[in-house]
Amino acid sequence: MTTETRSVDSASLQMIRQAAKAGIETAWDRYDAMQPQCGFGILGICCRNCSMGPCRIDPFGEGPQAGICGANADTIAARNLIRMIAAGAAAHSDHGRDIAHTLNLAAKGKGRDYAVKDSRKLKEVATRFGIKLDNKNENQIAVELSEAALREFGKQDGTLLSAATYAPPARVKVWEDAGIMPRSIDREIVEAMHRTHIGVDTDYKNIMKHAMRTSLSDGWGGSLIATELSDILFQGPKPIRFSANLGVLEKDKVNIIVHGHEPTLSEVLVAVSREKEMVKLAEDGNAKGINLAGMCCTGNEILMRHGVPVAGNFLQQELAVVTGAIDLMVVDVQCIMPALSSLCNCFHTKLITTSPKCKMEGVEHVEFHEDRAAEIAREIIRKAIASFQNRGKKILIPDEKESAIAGFTTENIFEILGGRYRSTYRPLNNAIIEGRLRGAAGVVGCNNPKIQHDYGHITMIKELIKNDVLVVTTGCNAIAAAKAGLLRPEAASICGAGLREICEAVGIPPVLHVGSCVDNSRILTILASVLAEGGLGKDISDLPIAGAAPEWMSEKAVSIGMYFVASGVFTVIATPLPVLGSKKLTKYLTEEMENEIGGRWAFESDPIKAAYLMIRHIDGKRDALKLRPLMYEQPLAPKGQQDRT
Ligand code: BF8
Ligand code: SF4
């Protein structure tokens, strides 16, 4: 890949060039240096689960076809995949656990910088968790709810409450019949590790059954708890404007980047950075103020609730530092490149880790404690102001920043579509039934240097909205869409006529930003609400919808993909799962699963072809539901691009 083809985002390209000129290495350079990547790893057929190995299967059928213990390609690939899912589910769910813990402290008066902010949602969620409201006050309810949520992680009997009460009944039945109803969150993750120890589960289909159960404990469990309880603690988002891209950095202000995933510290940082004394301190240090900007999903969390600008997505974390304008970058957990520590040493940028789970050698650690949140946030901001004094003269901030709207949720989509007094999904369902809308797609996930940065995201979304498919987005896809102007109501102008009419009538963008990656649980609950409204079948697998991750890279993305598939959603990803070394497992995931569970995976690297796989699937579901023909003539798929790959 040449420097110029690394991204479609001109701000990123400018910084990529700048890095190259200064001899600074980025993920793209390390990717090039890594070529050729290990074929066994790509195919998923290497194993180092015990010390008789490492073992690898010869994909050409000439060399070994079994590891030393006798495990074949199917077993090895399935075990590797479920371990990815276990790690992804663990990351999301541990985040959910921390939020439940914070809510518990707040309700008990031990986390003085936190309090219940959304009492309506508190009551709704508590009711779902089977808590009687009676005459209890908010804090009593919040204590009971947080304790009930925490029990979901480690309980030894029964099945996940949240899966049973949030998912459509028909879907719960599918899980029960298949024996994959998740029991408790930690248990499924532990069992995934147990089953993949040498000499336990070797049946790839049986391993995949548990892989589904583990991922469901993430989507309908840990992630859902993270989303629901964050809304209670920090307020359910409302539609809000923000700006996106490196141009949000300000030359004369103290620039602080909050990067990672958890909202707990960043929420308090947002508030503290606006305190008069802090702003005055910055001004005394010759800055024109404090400019807090997000990166990755911590960025998504605070833009959803406060409209804080976001500087970029996953592959822009190094590029932000290359501007020379970041005075301090504070990180919590997940998707934080280890490369940042040496990169920040080349600049004045101060890097600070805050989670005991995520330290970096040689990097200053300011440990976060919920009971001293504001105090710690002030300490971090003081460090940023001090770091501003060391800023060099060479600063290059790209001009690009795009305005966008975020803050859509399962609850407020009701209000936006149905009016304040009769909140309902009826208009959305009717739009699909009448053929004004073809269907909906969840397009989510990361960046990956294997794919031109943001190209997959933007190309796929444009093709979908052109074909009257409403898009909901989270994570790094949402940031890519924001930078490309797709999160503005004006983006209706590039939609099909039906979707355009809806966007114009309601004043929404055709791409709805519903949050960070744990907030993919919002997409699940939106689907459940659509079904409950009626007229579009009984199960998620009946709906004219599809999912995609056009630039995925993380293990969390695999868990997300698997819980969507296990919830009945056809899900297309660009880079194939590392399973191609097992023909049987590949066939199971991309074909046979659909008969058993109602959803399946597809691998397609061309985002246009992938979009048409989704559109064709949506059309198939429309036919099965006997919905009316589409109201407007649609742009046709380019010839030869509809073939299944
Ligand atoms: O949780 S989309 S690169 S930042 S893993 Fe990471 Fe992927 Fe971005 Fe958010 Ni999600
Ligand atoms: Fe090899 Fe089996 Fe050990 Fe894996 S578990 S390293 S395949 S002997």
XYZ file of C-alpha atoms and ligand atoms in Angstrom:
663
model
C 0.000 0.000 0.000
C 1.486 3.386 -0.914
C 1.248 6.238 1.568
C -1.493 7.831 -0.498
C -3.756 4.779 -0.483
C -3.655 4.210 3.274
C -6.766 6.274 3.999
C -9.636 7.975 2.214
C -9.703 10.648 4.906
C -7.689 13.670 3.790
C -6.899 14.762 7.360
C -5.453 11.337 8.076
C -3.511 11.335 4.820
C -1.974 14.669 5.707
C -0.735 13.263 9.014
C 0.416 10.009 7.404
C 2.565 12.098 5.065
C 3.794 14.164 7.973
C 4.791 11.030 9.890
C 6.606 9.656 6.845
C 8.490 12.927 6.402
C 9.578 12.893 10.032
C 10.573 9.227 9.887
C 7.886 8.305 12.413
C 6.531 4.810 12.194
C 2.782 4.141 12.274
C 0.581 1.037 12.198
C 0.660 1.068 8.390
C 4.474 0.878 8.355
C 4.449 -1.929 10.887
C 1.816 -3.681 8.802
C 4.030 -3.465 5.712
C 7.017 -4.727 7.684
C 4.947 -7.679 8.875
C 4.390 -9.009 5.338
C 3.973 -11.791 4.501
C 1.772 -12.565 7.492
C 1.684 -16.137 8.761
C -0.585 -18.268 6.554
C -1.303 -20.719 9.361
C -2.517 -17.869 11.549
C -4.684 -16.424 8.778
C -6.293 -19.834 8.218
C -6.688 -20.466 11.956
C -4.854 -23.796 11.955
C -2.000 -23.274 14.362
C -2.355 -24.324 17.983
C -0.255 -23.650 21.040
C -2.752 -24.708 23.663
C -0.232 -27.120 25.198
C 3.474 -27.643 25.380
C 3.597 -30.707 23.147
C 3.040 -28.095 20.434
C 3.005 -25.610 18.889
C 1.316 -27.585 16.113
C 0.087 -26.606 12.689
C -2.012 -28.315 10.047
C -0.786 -28.378 6.468
C -3.504 -26.627 4.463
C -2.389 -28.366 1.264
C -3.074 -31.808 2.662
C 0.496 -33.028 2.199
C 1.965 -32.531 5.658
C 0.441 -33.141 9.108
C -3.349 -33.185 9.296
C -3.469 -33.416 13.087
C -1.627 -31.884 16.014
C 0.440 -34.066 18.329
C -2.646 -34.721 20.493
C -4.649 -35.581 17.367
C -6.651 -32.353 17.080
C -7.567 -31.751 13.437
C -8.034 -28.488 11.520
C -11.727 -28.269 12.445
C -11.042 -28.552 16.158
C -8.085 -26.189 16.117
C -9.860 -23.488 14.096
C -13.012 -23.751 16.229
C -11.007 -23.574 19.459
C -9.093 -20.528 18.232
C -12.312 -18.790 17.224
C -14.107 -19.365 20.516
C -11.054 -18.062 22.382
C -11.321 -14.848 20.386
C -14.991 -14.638 21.299
C -14.265 -15.297 24.960
C -11.727 -12.454 24.991
C -14.110 -10.094 23.221
C -17.014 -10.978 25.506
C -14.716 -10.577 28.516
C -13.665 -7.085 27.447
C -17.223 -5.859 26.949
C -18.573 -7.576 30.018
C -15.839 -6.448 32.361
C -16.710 -2.929 31.264
C -20.348 -3.695 32.166
C -19.253 -4.993 35.562
C -17.331 -1.795 36.283
C -20.358 0.331 35.430
C -22.582 -1.796 37.701
C -20.017 -1.367 40.460
C -19.972 2.417 39.959
C -23.781 2.575 40.080
C -23.672 0.572 43.292
C -21.156 2.959 44.893
C -23.116 5.994 43.729
C -26.389 4.657 45.107
C -24.755 3.888 48.438
C -23.332 7.405 48.591
C -19.732 6.180 48.290
C -19.053 7.567 44.831
C -19.722 11.204 45.514
C -19.024 12.354 41.946
C -21.693 10.055 40.558
C -25.455 9.891 40.999
C -28.499 8.472 39.283
C -29.179 10.895 36.440
C -31.976 9.122 34.589
C -34.647 7.986 36.996
C -37.112 7.035 34.255
C -34.622 4.613 32.803
C -33.676 3.388 36.280
C -37.269 2.343 36.876
C -37.665 0.756 33.445
C -34.487 -1.289 33.738
C -35.171 -2.257 37.362
C -38.584 -3.564 36.336
C -36.982 -5.645 33.575
C -34.643 -7.083 36.184
C -37.643 -8.105 38.282
C -37.189 -5.491 41.018
C -40.352 -4.304 42.744
C -40.474 -0.511 42.801
C -43.077 -0.135 45.588
C -42.325 3.026 47.526
C -38.577 2.693 47.269
C -36.489 5.764 46.635
C -34.133 6.069 43.680
C -31.053 5.016 45.569
C -32.715 1.929 47.003
C -33.798 0.882 43.529
C -30.330 1.605 42.162
C -28.675 -0.506 44.870
C -30.996 -3.421 44.133
C -30.557 -3.055 40.386
C -26.765 -2.846 40.526
C -26.678 -5.905 42.782
C -28.999 -7.803 40.447
C -26.797 -6.814 37.509
C -23.650 -7.915 39.342
C -25.276 -11.288 40.104
C -25.675 -11.851 36.376
C -21.913 -12.233 36.129
C -21.426 -15.028 38.600
C -24.702 -16.711 39.457
C -24.645 -20.497 39.498
C -28.281 -21.259 38.715
C -30.736 -20.372 36.001
C -30.158 -18.276 32.901
C -29.435 -14.623 32.181
C -32.295 -12.414 33.271
C -31.529 -9.745 30.723
C -31.498 -12.218 27.820
C -34.891 -13.561 28.851
C -36.528 -10.186 29.418
C -35.067 -8.083 26.623
C -34.986 -10.565 23.719
C -38.116 -11.387 21.709
C -39.861 -14.530 23.069
C -39.491 -16.353 19.740
C -35.735 -15.815 19.874
C -35.473 -17.026 23.458
C -37.259 -20.193 22.328
C -34.696 -20.721 19.543
C -31.898 -20.430 22.103
C -33.599 -22.770 24.523
C -34.270 -25.357 21.826
C -30.662 -25.148 20.680
C -29.407 -25.372 24.263
C -27.529 -22.073 24.032
C -29.460 -19.866 26.420
C -26.665 -18.040 28.264
C -26.471 -18.825 31.994
C -24.153 -16.284 33.575
C -21.610 -14.048 31.948
C -18.407 -15.121 33.669
C -19.460 -18.749 33.497
C -19.723 -18.808 29.713
C -16.316 -17.186 29.347
C -14.735 -19.592 31.845
C -16.362 -22.556 30.136
C -15.050 -21.393 26.760
C -11.537 -21.527 28.211
C -12.168 -24.917 29.833
C -13.525 -26.488 26.676
C -10.481 -25.375 24.694
C -7.904 -26.763 27.113
C -6.096 -29.725 25.607
C -8.261 -32.782 25.451
C -11.709 -31.385 26.133
C -14.184 -30.356 23.406
C -13.101 -31.493 19.937
C -16.422 -31.358 18.080
C -16.302 -28.107 16.132
C -20.096 -27.774 16.067
C -20.357 -28.289 19.791
C -17.604 -25.696 20.297
C -19.547 -23.271 18.081
C -22.710 -23.826 20.103
C -20.872 -22.666 23.157
C -19.280 -19.847 21.148
C -22.802 -18.602 20.432
C -23.792 -18.895 24.075
C -20.665 -16.995 25.163
C -21.304 -14.208 22.667
C -24.971 -13.977 23.714
C -23.854 -13.471 27.297
C -21.989 -10.446 25.941
C -24.629 -8.879 23.676
C -27.716 -9.548 25.781
C -25.700 -9.587 29.024
C -22.475 -7.711 29.719
C -22.767 -5.144 26.932
C -26.445 -4.588 27.616
C -25.710 -4.013 31.300
C -22.946 -1.554 30.322
C -25.325 0.424 28.110
C -28.378 0.396 30.345
C -26.546 1.247 33.547
C -24.432 3.936 31.839
C -27.649 5.597 30.723
C -28.925 5.516 34.303
C -25.693 6.951 35.718
C -24.845 9.440 33.010
C -28.253 10.107 31.436
C -29.703 8.439 28.354
C -28.406 10.293 25.285
C -30.544 12.702 23.261
C -29.848 13.799 19.689
C -26.889 16.144 19.884
C -24.457 17.896 17.559
C -20.728 17.304 17.637
C -17.770 17.661 15.313
C -15.419 14.978 14.141
C -11.884 14.655 12.802
C -8.431 15.936 13.655
C -9.522 19.490 12.894
C -11.263 19.559 16.288
C -7.848 20.096 17.906
C -7.193 23.722 18.760
C -3.853 25.404 18.317
C -4.143 27.796 21.245
C -5.879 25.580 23.766
C -4.703 22.772 25.998
C -5.652 19.718 23.972
C -6.562 16.636 25.963
C -7.495 13.394 24.260
C -9.530 10.827 26.176
C -9.051 7.440 24.589
C -10.290 3.943 25.309
C -13.745 2.726 26.205
C -15.147 3.410 29.617
C -17.181 6.535 30.364
C -16.563 6.585 34.126
C -13.504 8.824 34.254
C -14.163 10.648 30.982
C -17.604 11.807 32.141
C -15.992 13.472 35.151
C -13.146 14.859 33.023
C -15.714 16.567 30.792
C -17.316 18.267 33.796
C -14.034 19.207 35.461
C -12.516 20.594 32.251
C -15.356 23.140 32.238
C -14.798 24.289 35.814
C -13.882 27.957 36.091
C -10.757 27.306 38.191
C -9.441 24.805 35.677
C -10.058 27.122 32.732
C -8.395 29.953 34.653
C -5.389 27.755 35.362
C -5.102 27.030 31.643
C -5.348 30.735 30.852
C -2.700 31.532 33.438
C -0.539 29.094 31.525
C -1.042 31.162 28.354
C -3.585 28.866 26.788
C -6.929 30.090 25.499
C -8.764 27.360 27.361
C -9.100 23.610 27.611
C -10.139 21.534 24.648
C -11.178 18.002 25.477
C -11.665 15.648 22.547
C -12.436 11.962 22.335
C -10.857 9.076 20.482
C -12.425 5.676 19.736
C -15.252 4.539 22.031
C -14.528 6.684 25.086
C -14.985 9.431 22.509
C -18.293 7.936 21.436
C -19.523 7.748 25.029
C -18.960 11.442 25.725
C -20.077 12.713 22.343
C -23.362 10.816 22.730
C -24.107 12.558 26.025
C -22.260 15.887 25.884
C -21.470 16.616 22.233
C -17.738 16.523 23.018
C -15.829 16.572 19.710
C -14.159 13.379 18.540
C -10.670 13.557 17.040
C -10.808 10.252 15.231
C -11.198 6.510 15.117
C -8.840 3.625 15.844
C -6.253 4.241 13.107
C -6.087 7.943 13.942
C -4.785 7.542 17.498
C -1.164 7.788 16.393
C -1.964 10.489 13.827
C -3.438 12.712 16.529
C -0.107 12.651 18.372
C 1.759 13.407 15.120
C -0.028 16.789 14.963
C 2.241 17.867 17.840
C -0.802 19.541 19.378
C -1.859 16.922 21.922
C -0.729 18.010 25.364
C -2.037 14.978 27.151
C -3.633 11.711 26.171
C -5.427 9.837 28.933
C -6.352 6.224 28.297
C -8.474 3.643 30.110
C -8.906 0.229 28.474
C -9.110 -1.456 25.053
C -7.893 -0.539 21.569
C -5.026 1.554 22.932
C -2.020 0.892 20.724
C 1.121 -0.028 22.692
C 2.961 2.044 20.073
C 1.634 5.207 21.718
C 4.208 5.116 24.509
C 7.279 5.453 22.273
C 5.409 7.734 19.874
C 4.502 10.169 22.646
C 8.180 10.245 23.647
C 8.958 11.799 20.247
C 6.635 14.694 21.144
C 5.835 16.703 24.239
C 2.626 14.674 24.588
C 2.068 13.268 28.045
C 0.505 9.840 28.063
C -1.333 8.685 31.177
C -2.788 5.300 31.957
C -5.558 5.114 34.547
C -6.839 1.549 34.838
C -5.074 -1.061 36.977
C -5.909 -3.414 34.088
C -4.013 -1.357 31.541
C -0.529 -0.098 32.344
C 2.282 0.584 29.887
C 5.954 0.223 30.703
C 7.558 3.593 31.315
C 4.231 5.456 31.121
C 2.921 7.507 34.041
C 0.024 5.824 35.799
C -2.578 7.878 37.648
C -4.853 5.273 39.084
C -8.543 5.937 38.823
C -10.761 5.384 41.851
C -14.496 6.063 41.653
C -14.601 7.574 45.138
C -12.081 10.290 44.199
C -13.055 10.771 40.564
C -13.194 14.578 40.358
C -9.982 14.983 42.336
C -8.158 12.615 39.973
C -9.663 14.319 36.925
C -8.372 17.694 38.204
C -4.914 16.213 38.729
C -4.900 14.965 35.125
C -6.003 18.345 33.784
C -3.277 20.097 35.767
C -0.752 17.769 34.177
C -2.141 18.638 30.752
C -1.776 22.350 31.458
C 1.815 21.784 32.596
C 2.490 19.784 29.451
C 1.118 22.629 27.280
C 4.113 24.672 28.476
C 6.439 22.183 26.762
C 4.667 22.304 23.452
C 7.027 22.662 20.482
C 6.641 25.204 17.719
C 6.010 22.630 15.037
C 2.321 21.994 15.075
C 0.300 20.743 12.176
C -3.430 20.487 12.722
C -5.443 19.468 9.672
C -8.375 21.747 8.857
C -10.898 18.960 8.426
C -13.736 18.695 10.867
C -17.262 17.734 9.978
C -20.415 18.423 11.913
C -22.661 15.507 12.787
C -25.581 14.392 14.930
C -25.415 11.504 17.383
C -27.311 10.458 20.481
C -29.922 8.087 19.098
C -31.172 5.360 21.414
C -33.796 2.639 21.549
C -35.933 4.940 23.672
C -35.619 8.202 21.766
C -36.114 6.658 18.327
C -39.626 5.952 19.617
C -40.116 9.630 20.398
C -38.530 10.966 17.238
C -40.573 8.730 14.991
C -43.832 8.629 16.857
C -44.124 12.046 18.406
C -43.772 12.907 22.057
C -47.302 11.922 23.034
C -47.624 8.672 21.194
C -44.178 7.172 21.314
C -44.203 4.193 19.023
C -42.198 2.303 16.435
C -45.326 2.177 14.215
C -44.089 4.737 11.672
C -40.811 2.834 11.241
C -42.562 -0.509 10.866
C -45.089 0.989 8.465
C -42.352 2.535 6.367
C -40.852 -0.925 5.909
C -44.208 -2.630 5.383
C -45.321 -0.051 2.786
C -42.014 -0.288 0.924
C -40.832 3.241 1.538
C -37.900 1.781 3.446
C -36.330 -1.399 2.153
C -34.996 -2.378 5.563
C -32.250 -1.545 8.018
C -28.611 -2.419 8.524
C -26.247 -2.217 11.465
C -22.824 -1.205 10.139
C -20.245 -1.182 12.889
C -16.682 -1.984 13.916
C -13.065 -1.033 13.740
C -10.342 0.108 11.358
C -7.751 -2.308 10.042
C -4.644 -1.410 8.011
C -5.508 -4.350 5.726
C -8.249 -2.120 4.360
C -7.912 1.467 3.175
C -8.807 3.484 6.283
C -12.526 4.387 6.328
C -13.021 3.233 2.716
C -14.932 0.103 3.693
C -17.167 1.973 6.119
C -18.112 4.872 3.896
C -18.464 2.938 0.655
C -20.754 0.361 2.220
C -22.950 2.913 3.986
C -23.382 5.002 0.839
C -24.438 1.964 -1.164
C -26.958 0.944 1.484
C -28.615 4.319 1.934
C -28.758 4.756 -1.845
C -30.872 1.600 -1.804
C -33.269 2.826 0.893
C -31.669 0.897 3.709
C -31.626 2.853 6.973
C -28.256 2.458 8.712
C -27.546 2.348 12.432
C -23.934 2.642 13.455
C -21.595 2.385 16.446
C -17.888 2.360 17.244
C -15.246 3.371 14.744
C -17.698 3.032 11.866
C -19.790 5.794 13.426
C -16.745 8.076 13.614
C -15.881 7.323 9.975
C -19.464 8.148 8.989
C -19.378 11.383 11.001
C -16.160 12.521 9.310
C -17.660 11.797 5.895
C -20.734 13.934 6.579
C -23.086 10.963 6.680
C -24.441 11.784 10.148
C -26.059 15.019 8.982
C -29.698 15.295 7.927
C -28.344 16.750 4.655
C -26.980 13.294 3.804
C -30.582 12.519 2.845
C -29.696 13.992 -0.549
C -27.664 10.910 -1.459
C -30.299 8.415 -0.297
C -32.910 6.533 -2.262
C -36.196 8.399 -2.601
C -37.988 6.490 0.169
C -35.319 6.923 2.817
C -34.878 10.541 1.726
C -38.568 11.235 2.313
C -38.414 9.813 5.820
C -35.245 11.688 6.767
C -36.670 14.934 5.459
C -40.025 14.464 7.150
C -38.538 13.616 10.540
C -35.334 15.636 10.301
C -32.961 12.770 11.021
C -29.806 11.672 9.222
C -30.018 8.415 7.218
C -27.282 6.993 9.439
C -28.126 6.891 13.140
C -25.222 6.941 15.596
C -26.296 4.828 18.576
C -23.036 4.857 20.495
C -19.908 2.929 21.390
C -19.275 -0.750 20.764
C -20.985 -1.940 23.948
C -23.958 0.055 22.659
C -24.423 -2.493 19.916
C -26.815 -3.769 22.558
C -28.993 -0.792 21.574
C -29.278 -2.306 18.105
C -30.488 -5.555 19.673
C -33.112 -3.760 21.748
C -34.214 -1.657 18.754
C -34.813 -4.913 16.868
C -36.778 -6.290 19.810
C -38.895 -3.095 19.862
C -39.585 -3.315 16.118
C -40.806 -6.883 16.567
C -42.930 -5.968 19.559
C -44.603 -3.253 17.488
C -45.837 -5.978 15.119
C -46.334 -6.630 11.436
C -42.803 -7.759 10.623
C -42.750 -11.329 11.875
C -42.049 -12.797 15.280
C -38.337 -13.316 15.400
C -35.270 -11.204 14.627
C -34.493 -13.675 11.834
C -37.767 -12.651 10.116
C -36.779 -8.991 9.820
C -35.504 -7.366 6.601
C -32.204 -6.394 8.182
C -28.504 -7.248 8.012
C -25.298 -6.464 9.867
C -21.744 -5.697 8.789
C -18.270 -4.837 10.044
C -16.404 -3.636 6.960
C -13.028 -2.978 8.641
C -13.116 -5.169 11.756
C -9.978 -6.171 13.618
C -10.689 -6.763 17.340
C -11.776 -9.843 19.252
C -14.715 -7.777 20.505
C -15.874 -7.499 16.898
C -15.911 -11.297 16.644
C -18.035 -11.554 19.762
C -20.386 -8.867 18.408
C -20.627 -10.595 15.027
C -21.356 -13.916 16.688
C -24.089 -12.548 18.948
C -25.754 -10.871 15.990
C -25.608 -14.111 14.006
C -26.857 -16.087 17.019
C -29.672 -13.541 17.344
C -30.732 -14.308 13.772
C -28.914 -11.599 11.789
C -27.097 -12.135 8.483
C -23.693 -10.543 9.142
C -21.033 -9.678 6.559
C -17.442 -8.968 7.516
C -14.555 -7.928 5.296
C -11.502 -9.849 6.481
C -12.611 -13.488 6.874
C -12.678 -15.012 10.331
C -9.489 -17.052 10.819
C -11.265 -20.328 10.039
C -10.649 -20.905 6.325
C -8.212 -23.719 7.133
C -11.240 -25.778 8.145
C -13.658 -26.297 5.271
C -16.249 -27.795 7.586
C -16.180 -24.931 10.077
C -16.274 -22.355 7.282
C -19.316 -24.058 5.736
C -20.989 -24.244 9.122
C -20.507 -20.539 9.863
C -21.396 -19.249 6.410
C -24.180 -21.675 5.468
C -25.405 -24.333 7.880
C -25.822 -22.106 10.927
C -28.716 -20.355 9.250
C -30.883 -23.485 9.372
C -30.174 -24.022 13.036
C -30.195 -20.502 14.381
C -31.573 -18.192 11.678
C -28.417 -16.152 11.095
C -25.109 -16.730 9.334
C -21.779 -15.089 8.539
C -20.482 -13.993 5.138
C -16.959 -12.868 4.244
C -16.623 -10.234 1.517
C -13.803 -7.733 1.274
C -15.359 -5.519 -1.423
C -17.737 -3.194 0.473
C -19.976 -2.713 -2.568
C -20.363 -6.430 -3.132
C -20.910 -6.833 0.608
C -23.644 -4.170 0.531
C -25.440 -6.076 -2.204
C -25.192 -9.316 -0.260
C -27.008 -7.469 2.512
C -29.548 -5.888 0.178
C -30.292 -9.234 -1.428
C -30.784 -10.782 1.995
C -33.109 -7.942 2.998
C -35.118 -8.425 -0.199
C -35.397 -12.143 0.556
C -36.813 -11.398 3.987
C -39.268 -8.882 2.496
C -40.482 -11.581 0.114
C -40.848 -14.102 2.925
C -42.949 -11.603 4.898
C -44.950 -10.877 1.716
C -44.403 -7.155 2.115
C -45.478 -4.730 -0.585
C -43.079 -4.002 -3.454
C -40.724 -1.089 -2.899
C -42.393 2.250 -3.418
C -39.676 3.703 -5.616
C -37.533 2.267 -8.321
C -34.169 1.435 -6.850
C -30.670 1.959 -8.122
C -29.677 -1.442 -9.413
C -26.697 -3.371 -8.213
C -23.768 -3.096 -10.597
C -23.843 -6.100 -12.894
C -21.811 -9.046 -11.724
C -21.519 -7.640 -8.228
C -24.384 -9.541 -6.716
C -22.662 -12.890 -6.739
C -22.250 -14.572 -3.458
C -18.656 -15.088 -2.504
O -15.023 -0.918 20.867
S -14.775 -0.339 16.825
S -11.324 -0.430 17.037
S -12.544 1.462 19.435
S -13.148 -2.594 18.988
Fe -11.853 -0.661 19.083
Fe -13.070 -1.667 17.060
Fe -12.952 0.884 17.351
Fe -14.420 0.707 20.276
Ni -15.094 -1.394 18.995
Fe -0.710 -29.441 19.505
Fe -2.901 -30.563 20.542
Fe -1.178 -29.262 22.112
Fe -2.649 -27.914 20.351
S -3.398 -29.043 22.104
S -0.490 -27.616 20.768
S -2.786 -29.378 18.658
S -0.767 -31.130 20.947
